[in-house]
PDB file of C-alpha atoms in Angstrom:
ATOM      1  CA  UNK M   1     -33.451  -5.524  -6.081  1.00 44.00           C
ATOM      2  CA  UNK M   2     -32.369  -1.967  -5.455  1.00 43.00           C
ATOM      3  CA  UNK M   3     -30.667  -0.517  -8.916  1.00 39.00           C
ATOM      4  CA  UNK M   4     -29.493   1.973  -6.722  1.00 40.00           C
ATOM      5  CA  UNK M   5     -26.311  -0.223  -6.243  1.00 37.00           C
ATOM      6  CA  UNK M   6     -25.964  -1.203 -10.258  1.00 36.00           C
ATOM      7  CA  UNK M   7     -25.791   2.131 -11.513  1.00 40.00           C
ATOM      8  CA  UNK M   8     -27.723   2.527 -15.609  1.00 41.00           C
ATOM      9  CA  UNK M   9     -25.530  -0.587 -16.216  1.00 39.00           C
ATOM     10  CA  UNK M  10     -27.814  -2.772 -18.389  1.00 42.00           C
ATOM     11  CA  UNK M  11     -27.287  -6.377 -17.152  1.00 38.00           C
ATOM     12  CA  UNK M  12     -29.640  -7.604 -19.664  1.00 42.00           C
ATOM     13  CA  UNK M  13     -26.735  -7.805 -22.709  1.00 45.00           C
ATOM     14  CA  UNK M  14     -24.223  -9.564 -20.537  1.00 44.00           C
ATOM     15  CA  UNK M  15     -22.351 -12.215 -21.929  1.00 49.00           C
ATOM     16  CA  UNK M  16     -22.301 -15.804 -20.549  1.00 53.00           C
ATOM     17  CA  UNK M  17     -18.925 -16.796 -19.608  1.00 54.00           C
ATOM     18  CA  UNK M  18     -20.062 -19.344 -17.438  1.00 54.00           C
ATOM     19  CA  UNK M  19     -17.841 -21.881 -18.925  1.00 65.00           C
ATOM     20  CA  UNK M  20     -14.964 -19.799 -18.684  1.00 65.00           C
ATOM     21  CA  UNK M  21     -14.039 -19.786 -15.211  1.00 67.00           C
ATOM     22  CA  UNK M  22     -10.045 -19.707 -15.490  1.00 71.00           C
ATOM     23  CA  UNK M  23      -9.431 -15.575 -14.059  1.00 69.00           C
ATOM     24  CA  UNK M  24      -5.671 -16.254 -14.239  1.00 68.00           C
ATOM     25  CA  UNK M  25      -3.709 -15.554 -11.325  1.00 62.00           C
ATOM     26  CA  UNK M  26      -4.593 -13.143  -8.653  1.00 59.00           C
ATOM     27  CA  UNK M  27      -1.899 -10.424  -7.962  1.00 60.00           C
ATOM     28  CA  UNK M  28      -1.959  -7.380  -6.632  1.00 62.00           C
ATOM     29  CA  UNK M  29       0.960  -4.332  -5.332  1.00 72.00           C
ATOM     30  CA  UNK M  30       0.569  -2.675  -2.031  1.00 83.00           C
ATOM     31  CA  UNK M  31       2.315   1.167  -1.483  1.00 88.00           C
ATOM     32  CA  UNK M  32       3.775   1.813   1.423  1.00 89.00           C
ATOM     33  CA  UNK M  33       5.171   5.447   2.820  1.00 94.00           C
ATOM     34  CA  UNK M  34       6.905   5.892   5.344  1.00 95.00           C
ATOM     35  CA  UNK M  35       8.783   8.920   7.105  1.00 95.00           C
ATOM     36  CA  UNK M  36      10.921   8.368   9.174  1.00 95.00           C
ATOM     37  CA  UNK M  37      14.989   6.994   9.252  1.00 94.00           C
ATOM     38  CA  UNK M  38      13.867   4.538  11.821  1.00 95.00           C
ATOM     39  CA  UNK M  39      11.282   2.932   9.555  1.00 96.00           C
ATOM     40  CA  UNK M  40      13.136   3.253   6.894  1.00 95.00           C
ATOM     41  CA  UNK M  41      16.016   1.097   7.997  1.00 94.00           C
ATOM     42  CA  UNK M  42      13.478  -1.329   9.397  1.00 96.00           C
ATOM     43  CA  UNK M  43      12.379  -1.841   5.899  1.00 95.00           C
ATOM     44  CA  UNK M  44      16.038  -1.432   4.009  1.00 93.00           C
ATOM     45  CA  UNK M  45      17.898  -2.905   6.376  1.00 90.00           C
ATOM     46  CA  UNK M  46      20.830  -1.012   7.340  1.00 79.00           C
ATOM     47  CA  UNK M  47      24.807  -1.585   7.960  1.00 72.00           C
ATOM     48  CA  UNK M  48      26.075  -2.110  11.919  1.00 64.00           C
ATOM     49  CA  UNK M  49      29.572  -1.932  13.104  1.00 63.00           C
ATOM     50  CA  UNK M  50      28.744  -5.959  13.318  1.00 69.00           C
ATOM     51  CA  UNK M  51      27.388  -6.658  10.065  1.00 66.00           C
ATOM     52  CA  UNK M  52      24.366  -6.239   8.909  1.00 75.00           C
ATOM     53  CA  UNK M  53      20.906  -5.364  10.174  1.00 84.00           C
ATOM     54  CA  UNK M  54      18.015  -7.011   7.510  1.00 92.00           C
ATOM     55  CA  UNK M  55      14.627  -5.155   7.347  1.00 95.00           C
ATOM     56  CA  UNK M  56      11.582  -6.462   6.022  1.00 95.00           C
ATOM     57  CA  UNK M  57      12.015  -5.519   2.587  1.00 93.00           C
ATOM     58  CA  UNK M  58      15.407  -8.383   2.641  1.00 92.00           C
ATOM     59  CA  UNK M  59      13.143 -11.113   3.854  1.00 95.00           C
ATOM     60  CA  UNK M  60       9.618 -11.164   1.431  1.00 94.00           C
ATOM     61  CA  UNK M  61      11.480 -13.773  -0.263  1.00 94.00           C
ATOM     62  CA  UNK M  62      11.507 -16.339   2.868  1.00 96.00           C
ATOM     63  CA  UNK M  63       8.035 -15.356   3.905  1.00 97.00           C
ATOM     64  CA  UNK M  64       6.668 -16.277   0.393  1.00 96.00           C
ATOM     65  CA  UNK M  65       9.042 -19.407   0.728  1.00 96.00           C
ATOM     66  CA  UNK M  66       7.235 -20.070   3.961  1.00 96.00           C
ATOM     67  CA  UNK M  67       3.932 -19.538   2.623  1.00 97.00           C
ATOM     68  CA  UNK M  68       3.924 -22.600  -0.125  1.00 95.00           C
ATOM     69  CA  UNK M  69       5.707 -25.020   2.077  1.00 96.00           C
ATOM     70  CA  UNK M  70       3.220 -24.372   4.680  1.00 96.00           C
ATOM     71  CA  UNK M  71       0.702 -25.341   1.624  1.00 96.00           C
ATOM     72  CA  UNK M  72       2.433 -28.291   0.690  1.00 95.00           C
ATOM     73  CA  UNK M  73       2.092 -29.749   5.022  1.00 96.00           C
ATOM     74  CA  UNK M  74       5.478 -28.237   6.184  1.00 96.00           C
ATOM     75  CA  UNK M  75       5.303 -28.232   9.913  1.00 96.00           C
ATOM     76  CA  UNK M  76       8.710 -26.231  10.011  1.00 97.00           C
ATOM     77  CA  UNK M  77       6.619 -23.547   7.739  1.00 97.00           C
ATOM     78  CA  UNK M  78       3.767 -23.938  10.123  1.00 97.00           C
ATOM     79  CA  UNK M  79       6.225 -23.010  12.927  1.00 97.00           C
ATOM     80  CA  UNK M  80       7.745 -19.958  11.591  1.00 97.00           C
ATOM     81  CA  UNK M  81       4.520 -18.639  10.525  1.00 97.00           C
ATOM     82  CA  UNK M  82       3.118 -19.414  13.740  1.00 97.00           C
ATOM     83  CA  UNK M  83       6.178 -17.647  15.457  1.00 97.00           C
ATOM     84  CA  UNK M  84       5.573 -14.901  12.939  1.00 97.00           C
ATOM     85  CA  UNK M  85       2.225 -14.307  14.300  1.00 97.00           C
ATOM     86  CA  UNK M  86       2.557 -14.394  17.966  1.00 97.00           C
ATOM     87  CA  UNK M  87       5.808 -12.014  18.048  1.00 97.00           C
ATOM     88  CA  UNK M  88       3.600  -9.266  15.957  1.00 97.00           C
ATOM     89  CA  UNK M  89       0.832  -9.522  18.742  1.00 97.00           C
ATOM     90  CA  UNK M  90       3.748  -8.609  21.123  1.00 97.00           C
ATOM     91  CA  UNK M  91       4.975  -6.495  19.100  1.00 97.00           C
ATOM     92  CA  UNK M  92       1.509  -4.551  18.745  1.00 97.00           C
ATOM     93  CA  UNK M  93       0.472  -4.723  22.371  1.00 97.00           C
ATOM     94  CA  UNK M  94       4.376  -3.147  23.303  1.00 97.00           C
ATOM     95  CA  UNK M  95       4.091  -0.498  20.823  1.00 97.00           C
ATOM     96  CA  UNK M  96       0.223   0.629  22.108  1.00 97.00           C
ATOM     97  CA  UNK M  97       1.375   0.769  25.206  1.00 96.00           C
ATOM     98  CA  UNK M  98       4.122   3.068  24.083  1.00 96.00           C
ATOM     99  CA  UNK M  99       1.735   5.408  22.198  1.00 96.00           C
ATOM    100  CA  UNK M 100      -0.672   5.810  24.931  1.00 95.00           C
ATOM    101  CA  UNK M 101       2.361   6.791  27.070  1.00 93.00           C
ATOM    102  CA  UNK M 102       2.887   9.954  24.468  1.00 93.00           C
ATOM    103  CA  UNK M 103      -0.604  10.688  24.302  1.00 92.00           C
ATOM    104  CA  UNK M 104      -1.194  11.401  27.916  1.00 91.00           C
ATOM    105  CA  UNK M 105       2.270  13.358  27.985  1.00 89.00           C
ATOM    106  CA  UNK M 106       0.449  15.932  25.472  1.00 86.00           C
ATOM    107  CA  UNK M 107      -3.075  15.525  27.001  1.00 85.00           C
ATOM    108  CA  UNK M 108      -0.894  17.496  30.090  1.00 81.00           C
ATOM    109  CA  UNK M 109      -0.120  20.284  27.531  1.00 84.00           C
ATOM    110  CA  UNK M 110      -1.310  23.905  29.046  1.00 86.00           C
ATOM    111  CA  UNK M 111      -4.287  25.496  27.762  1.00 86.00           C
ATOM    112  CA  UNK M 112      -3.870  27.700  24.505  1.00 86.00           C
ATOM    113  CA  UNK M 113      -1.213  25.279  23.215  1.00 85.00           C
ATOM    114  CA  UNK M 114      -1.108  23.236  20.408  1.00 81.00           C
ATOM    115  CA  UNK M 115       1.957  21.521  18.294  1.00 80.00           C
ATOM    116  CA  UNK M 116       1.284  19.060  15.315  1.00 83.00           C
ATOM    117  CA  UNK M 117       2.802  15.574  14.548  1.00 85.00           C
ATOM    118  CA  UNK M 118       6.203  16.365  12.389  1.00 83.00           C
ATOM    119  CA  UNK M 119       6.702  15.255   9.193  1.00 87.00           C
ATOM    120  CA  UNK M 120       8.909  15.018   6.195  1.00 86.00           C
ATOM    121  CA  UNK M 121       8.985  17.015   3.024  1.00 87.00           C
ATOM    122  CA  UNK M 122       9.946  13.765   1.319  1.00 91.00           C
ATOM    123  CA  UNK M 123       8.607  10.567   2.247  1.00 92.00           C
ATOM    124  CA  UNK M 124       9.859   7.194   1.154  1.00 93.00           C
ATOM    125  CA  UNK M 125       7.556   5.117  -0.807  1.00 94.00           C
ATOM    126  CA  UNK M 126       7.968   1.612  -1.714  1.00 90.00           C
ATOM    127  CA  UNK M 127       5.717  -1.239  -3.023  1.00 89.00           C
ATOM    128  CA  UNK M 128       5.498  -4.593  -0.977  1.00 87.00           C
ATOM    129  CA  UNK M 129       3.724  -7.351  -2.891  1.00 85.00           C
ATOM    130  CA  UNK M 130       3.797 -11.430  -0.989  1.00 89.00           C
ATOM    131  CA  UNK M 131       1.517 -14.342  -1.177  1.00 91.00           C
ATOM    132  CA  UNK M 132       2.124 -14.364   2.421  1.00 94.00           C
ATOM    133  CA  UNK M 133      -0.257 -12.465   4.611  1.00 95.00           C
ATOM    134  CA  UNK M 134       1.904 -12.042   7.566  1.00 96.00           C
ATOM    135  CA  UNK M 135       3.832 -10.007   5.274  1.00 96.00           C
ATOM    136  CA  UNK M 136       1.468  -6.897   5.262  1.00 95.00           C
ATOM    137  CA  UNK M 137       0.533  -7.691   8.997  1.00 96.00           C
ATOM    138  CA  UNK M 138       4.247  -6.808   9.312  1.00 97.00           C
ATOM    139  CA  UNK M 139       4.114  -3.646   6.780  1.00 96.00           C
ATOM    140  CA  UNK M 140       1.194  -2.246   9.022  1.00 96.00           C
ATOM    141  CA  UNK M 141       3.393  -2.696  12.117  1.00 97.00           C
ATOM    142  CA  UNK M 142       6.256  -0.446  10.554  1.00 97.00           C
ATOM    143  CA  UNK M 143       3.336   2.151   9.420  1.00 96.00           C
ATOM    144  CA  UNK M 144       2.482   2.195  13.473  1.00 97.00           C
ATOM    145  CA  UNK M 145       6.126   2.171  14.341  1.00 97.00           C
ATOM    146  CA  UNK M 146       6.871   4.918  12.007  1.00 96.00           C
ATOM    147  CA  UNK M 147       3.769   7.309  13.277  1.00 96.00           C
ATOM    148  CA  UNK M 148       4.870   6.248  17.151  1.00 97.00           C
ATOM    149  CA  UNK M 149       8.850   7.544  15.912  1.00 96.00           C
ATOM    150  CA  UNK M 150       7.165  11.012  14.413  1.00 95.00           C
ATOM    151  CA  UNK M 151       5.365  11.254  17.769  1.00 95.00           C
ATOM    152  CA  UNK M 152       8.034  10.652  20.228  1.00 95.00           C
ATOM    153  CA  UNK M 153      10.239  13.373  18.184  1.00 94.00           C
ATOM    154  CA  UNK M 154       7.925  15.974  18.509  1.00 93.00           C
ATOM    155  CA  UNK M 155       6.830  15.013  22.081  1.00 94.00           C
ATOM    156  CA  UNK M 156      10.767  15.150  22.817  1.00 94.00           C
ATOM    157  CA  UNK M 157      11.123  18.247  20.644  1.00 93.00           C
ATOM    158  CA  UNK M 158       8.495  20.731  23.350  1.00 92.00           C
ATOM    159  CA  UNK M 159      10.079  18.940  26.122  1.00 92.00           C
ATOM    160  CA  UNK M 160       7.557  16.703  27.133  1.00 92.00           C
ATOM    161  CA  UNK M 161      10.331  13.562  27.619  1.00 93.00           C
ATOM    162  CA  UNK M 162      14.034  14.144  27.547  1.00 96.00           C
ATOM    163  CA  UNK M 163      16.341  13.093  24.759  1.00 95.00           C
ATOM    164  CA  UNK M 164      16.685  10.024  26.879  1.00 96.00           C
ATOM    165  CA  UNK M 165      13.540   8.863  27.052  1.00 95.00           C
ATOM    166  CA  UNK M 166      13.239   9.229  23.755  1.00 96.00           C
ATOM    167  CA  UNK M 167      15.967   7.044  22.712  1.00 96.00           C
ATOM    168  CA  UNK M 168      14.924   4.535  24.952  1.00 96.00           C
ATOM    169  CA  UNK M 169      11.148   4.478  24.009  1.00 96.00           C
ATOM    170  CA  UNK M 170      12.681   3.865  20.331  1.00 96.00           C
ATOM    171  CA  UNK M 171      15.371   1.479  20.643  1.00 96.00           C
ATOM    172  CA  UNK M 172      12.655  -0.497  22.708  1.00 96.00           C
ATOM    173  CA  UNK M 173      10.626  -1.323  20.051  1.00 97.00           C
ATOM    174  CA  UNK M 174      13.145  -1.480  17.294  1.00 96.00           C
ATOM    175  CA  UNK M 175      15.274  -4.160  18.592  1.00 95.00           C
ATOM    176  CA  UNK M 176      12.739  -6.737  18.699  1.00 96.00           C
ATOM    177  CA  UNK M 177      11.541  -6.226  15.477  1.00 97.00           C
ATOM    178  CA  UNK M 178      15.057  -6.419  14.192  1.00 94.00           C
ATOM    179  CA  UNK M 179      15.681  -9.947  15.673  1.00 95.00           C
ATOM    180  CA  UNK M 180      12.143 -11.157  14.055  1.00 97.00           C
ATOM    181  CA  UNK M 181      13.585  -9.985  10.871  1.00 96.00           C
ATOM    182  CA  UNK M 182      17.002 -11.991  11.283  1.00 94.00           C
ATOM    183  CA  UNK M 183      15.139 -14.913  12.642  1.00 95.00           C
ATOM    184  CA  UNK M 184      12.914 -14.761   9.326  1.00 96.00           C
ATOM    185  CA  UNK M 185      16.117 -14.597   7.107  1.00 94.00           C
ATOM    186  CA  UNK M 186      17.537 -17.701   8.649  1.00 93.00           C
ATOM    187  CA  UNK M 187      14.102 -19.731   7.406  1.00 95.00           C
ATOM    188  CA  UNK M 188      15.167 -21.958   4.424  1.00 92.00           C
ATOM    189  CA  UNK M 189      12.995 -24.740   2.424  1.00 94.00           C
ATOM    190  CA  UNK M 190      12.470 -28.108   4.406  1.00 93.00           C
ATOM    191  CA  UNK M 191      11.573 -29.794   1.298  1.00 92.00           C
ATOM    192  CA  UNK M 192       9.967 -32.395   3.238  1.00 94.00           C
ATOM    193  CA  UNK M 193       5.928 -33.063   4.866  1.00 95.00           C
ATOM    194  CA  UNK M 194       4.170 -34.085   7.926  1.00 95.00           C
ATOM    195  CA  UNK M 195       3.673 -37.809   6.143  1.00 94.00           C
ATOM    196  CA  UNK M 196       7.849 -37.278   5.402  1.00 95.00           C
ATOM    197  CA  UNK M 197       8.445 -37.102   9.190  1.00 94.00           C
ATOM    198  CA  UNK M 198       5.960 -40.049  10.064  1.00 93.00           C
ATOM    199  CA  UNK M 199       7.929 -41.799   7.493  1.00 95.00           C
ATOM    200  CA  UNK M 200      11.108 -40.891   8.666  1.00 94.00           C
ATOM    201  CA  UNK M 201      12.390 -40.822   5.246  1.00 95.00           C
ATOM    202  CA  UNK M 202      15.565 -39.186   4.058  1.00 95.00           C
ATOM    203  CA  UNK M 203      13.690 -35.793   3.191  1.00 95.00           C
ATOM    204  CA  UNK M 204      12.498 -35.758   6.868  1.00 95.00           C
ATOM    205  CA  UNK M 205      16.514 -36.355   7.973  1.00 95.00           C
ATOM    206  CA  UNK M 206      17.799 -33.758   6.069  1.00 95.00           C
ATOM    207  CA  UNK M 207      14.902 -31.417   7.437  1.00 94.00           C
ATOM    208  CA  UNK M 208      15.567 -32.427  10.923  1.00 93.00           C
ATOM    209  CA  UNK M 209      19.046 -31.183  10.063  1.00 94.00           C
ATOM    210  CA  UNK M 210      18.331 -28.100   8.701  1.00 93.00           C
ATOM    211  CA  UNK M 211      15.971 -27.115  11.937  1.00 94.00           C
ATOM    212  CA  UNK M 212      18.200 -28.920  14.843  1.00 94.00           C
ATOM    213  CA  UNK M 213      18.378 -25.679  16.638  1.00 92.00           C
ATOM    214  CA  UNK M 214      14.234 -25.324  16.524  1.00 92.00           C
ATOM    215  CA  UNK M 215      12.422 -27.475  19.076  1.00 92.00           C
ATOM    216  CA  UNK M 216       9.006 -27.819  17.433  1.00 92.00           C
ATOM    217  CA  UNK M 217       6.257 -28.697  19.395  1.00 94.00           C
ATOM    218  CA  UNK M 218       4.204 -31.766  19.189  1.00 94.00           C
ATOM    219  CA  UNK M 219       0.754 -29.731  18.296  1.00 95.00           C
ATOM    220  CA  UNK M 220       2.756 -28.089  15.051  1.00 95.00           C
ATOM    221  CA  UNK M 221       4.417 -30.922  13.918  1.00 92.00           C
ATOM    222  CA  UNK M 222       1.142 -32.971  14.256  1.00 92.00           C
ATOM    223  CA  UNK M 223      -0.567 -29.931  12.306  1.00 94.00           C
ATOM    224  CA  UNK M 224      -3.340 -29.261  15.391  1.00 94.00           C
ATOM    225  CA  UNK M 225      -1.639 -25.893  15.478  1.00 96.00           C
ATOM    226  CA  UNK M 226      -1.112 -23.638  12.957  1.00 95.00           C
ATOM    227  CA  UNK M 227      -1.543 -19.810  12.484  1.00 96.00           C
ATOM    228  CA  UNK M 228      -4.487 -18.234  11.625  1.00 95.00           C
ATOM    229  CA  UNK M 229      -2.976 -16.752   8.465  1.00 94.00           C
ATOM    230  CA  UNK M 230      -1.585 -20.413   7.503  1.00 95.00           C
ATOM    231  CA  UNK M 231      -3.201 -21.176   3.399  1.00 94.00           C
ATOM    232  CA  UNK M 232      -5.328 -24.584   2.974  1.00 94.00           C
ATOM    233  CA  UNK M 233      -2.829 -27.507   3.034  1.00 93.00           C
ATOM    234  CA  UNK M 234      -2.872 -28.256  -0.549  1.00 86.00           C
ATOM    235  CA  UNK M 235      -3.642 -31.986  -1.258  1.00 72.00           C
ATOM    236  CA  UNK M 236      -3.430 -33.496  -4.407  1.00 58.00           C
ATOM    237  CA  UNK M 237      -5.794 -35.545  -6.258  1.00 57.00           C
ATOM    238  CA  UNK M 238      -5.410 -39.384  -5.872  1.00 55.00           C
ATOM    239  CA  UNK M 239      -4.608 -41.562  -8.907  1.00 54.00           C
ATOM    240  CA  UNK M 240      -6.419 -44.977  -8.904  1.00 54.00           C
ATOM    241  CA  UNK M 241      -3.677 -47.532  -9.696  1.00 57.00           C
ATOM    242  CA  UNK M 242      -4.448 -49.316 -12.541  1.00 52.00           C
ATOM    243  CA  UNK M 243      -4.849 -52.577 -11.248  1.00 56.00           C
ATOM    244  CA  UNK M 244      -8.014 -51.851  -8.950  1.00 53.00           C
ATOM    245  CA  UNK M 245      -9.675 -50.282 -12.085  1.00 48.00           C
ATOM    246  CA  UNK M 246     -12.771 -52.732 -12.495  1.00 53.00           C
ATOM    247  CA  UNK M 247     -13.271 -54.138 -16.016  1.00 49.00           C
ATOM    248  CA  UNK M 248     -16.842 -52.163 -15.616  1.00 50.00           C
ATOM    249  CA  UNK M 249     -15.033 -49.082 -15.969  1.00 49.00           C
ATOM    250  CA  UNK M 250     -13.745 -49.683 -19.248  1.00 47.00           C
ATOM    251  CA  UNK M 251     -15.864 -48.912 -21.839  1.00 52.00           C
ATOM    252  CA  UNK M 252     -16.263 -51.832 -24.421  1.00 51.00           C
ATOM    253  CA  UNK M 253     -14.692 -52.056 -28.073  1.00 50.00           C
ATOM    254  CA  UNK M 254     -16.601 -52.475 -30.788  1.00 52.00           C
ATOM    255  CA  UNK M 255     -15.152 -55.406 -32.906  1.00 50.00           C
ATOM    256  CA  UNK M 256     -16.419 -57.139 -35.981  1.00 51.00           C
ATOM    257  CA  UNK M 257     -15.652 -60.742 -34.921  1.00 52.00           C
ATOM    258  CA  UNK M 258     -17.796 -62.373 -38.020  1.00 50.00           C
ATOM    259  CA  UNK M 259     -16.247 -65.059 -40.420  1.00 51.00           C
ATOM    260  CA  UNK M 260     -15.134 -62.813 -43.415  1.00 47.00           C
ATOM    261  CA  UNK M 261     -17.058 -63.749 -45.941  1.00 51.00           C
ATOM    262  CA  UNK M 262     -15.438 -65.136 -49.583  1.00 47.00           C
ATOM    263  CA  UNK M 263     -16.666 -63.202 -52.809  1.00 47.00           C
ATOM    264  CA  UNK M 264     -17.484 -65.311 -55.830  1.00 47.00           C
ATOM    265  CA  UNK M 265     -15.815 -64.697 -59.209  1.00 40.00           C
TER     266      UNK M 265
END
């Protein structure tokens, strides 16, 4: 082995904790900065004329909510997060294509020319912590979204698109993003599981009621399908019933069954 990699440390006084395995719970908080209004409202969420618009930083609690029920066999979490995950590739793939379009407007720039990205004096900066995954996958989306709004501003500012365009190229990719948001904030706890549904018990009813205006699709609700970034269906150890325990199993008592014996005066 290479001590290069170990540093001095000397490994040779370690202490063996090798039957203390419990680490506690693993947690950690992400920072996020961000520079623009646009991403900013994405995040905050922000008051319309007709009501209001939620950003990702309203909705952490549903995609954490999300995130266990898809561990306990939820095939309405599965759904979501499956949703979730396709509308970010779209999301991605629309927003490249949008970038690429700036880039070759200031590739055309003249010769002896140059202008940087803008940016703020103040940034905001805010933490995002989930259990979920997909949550981050959308942070790093609004990171892209917020460079791509700093770009088309200063592309728009030397006249490279018109005010227009500009406002077009923005709203473009902010609306959809919006509606995931919204669509996110109407998720709420099934309470029920795959074996639920096959059962057709009253949990399963009441989550059928709760989803009526979700058509989920045979492959999710039969679990073939779930998102890549769905946890490890959590299955819980199985108690053998008393009755099938065999009398091998039990471990003997020991008894004194002798006569007592009488003690002479």
């Amino acid at each position: 082995m290479h001590t290069d990699y170990l540093g001095n440390a000397d490994l040779s006084d370690l202490t063996d904790n090798s039957n203390n395995t419990d680490t506690g719970r693993f947690s950690g908080i992400s920072t996020f900065q961000l520079q623009t209004k646009n991403a900013i409202h994405l995040f905050q969420g922000k008051k319309l004329e007709k009501g209001h618009s939620y950003g990702l930083g309203n909705v952490t609690y549903h995609l954490n909510t999300m995130f266990s029920e898809s561990r306990n066999d939820c095939p309405f979490a599965d759904y979501f997060l499956l949703h979730i995950e396709d509308t970010l590739y779209l999301l991605n793939e629309s927003l490249d294509k949008k970038i690429a379009i700036l880039k070759s407007r200031v590739s055309d720039l003249p010769n002896g020319f140059s202008s940087k990205i803008a940016t703020v004096e103040k940034p905001f900066n805010t933490n995002l912590d989930s259990q979920n995954p997909l949550t981050f996958q959308l942070g790093f989306w609004l990171l892209k979204y917020d460079d791509f709004v700093r770009m088309a501003n200063t592309v728009a500012h030397i006249g490279l698109i018109t005010p227009k365009q500009k406002k077009e190229y923005i709203e473009t990719e902010t609306k959809p993003f919006r509606s995931l948001m919204h669509l996110i904030r109407r998720y709420q706890p099934s309470g029920a599981t795959r074996n639920d549904l096959a059962a057709k018990n009253q949990r399963a009813i009441i989550a059928a009621q709760k989803f009526a205006d979700f058509e989920i699709p045979d492959d999710v609700l039969s679990g073939i399908h779930r998102s890549e970034y769905a946890p490890e269906i959590f299955t819980a150890p199985k108690i053998k019933p008393l009755s099938t325990i065999e009398t091998d199993d039990i471990e003997p008592t020991h008894e004194d069954n002798s006569e007592p014996q009488t003690q002479e005066v």
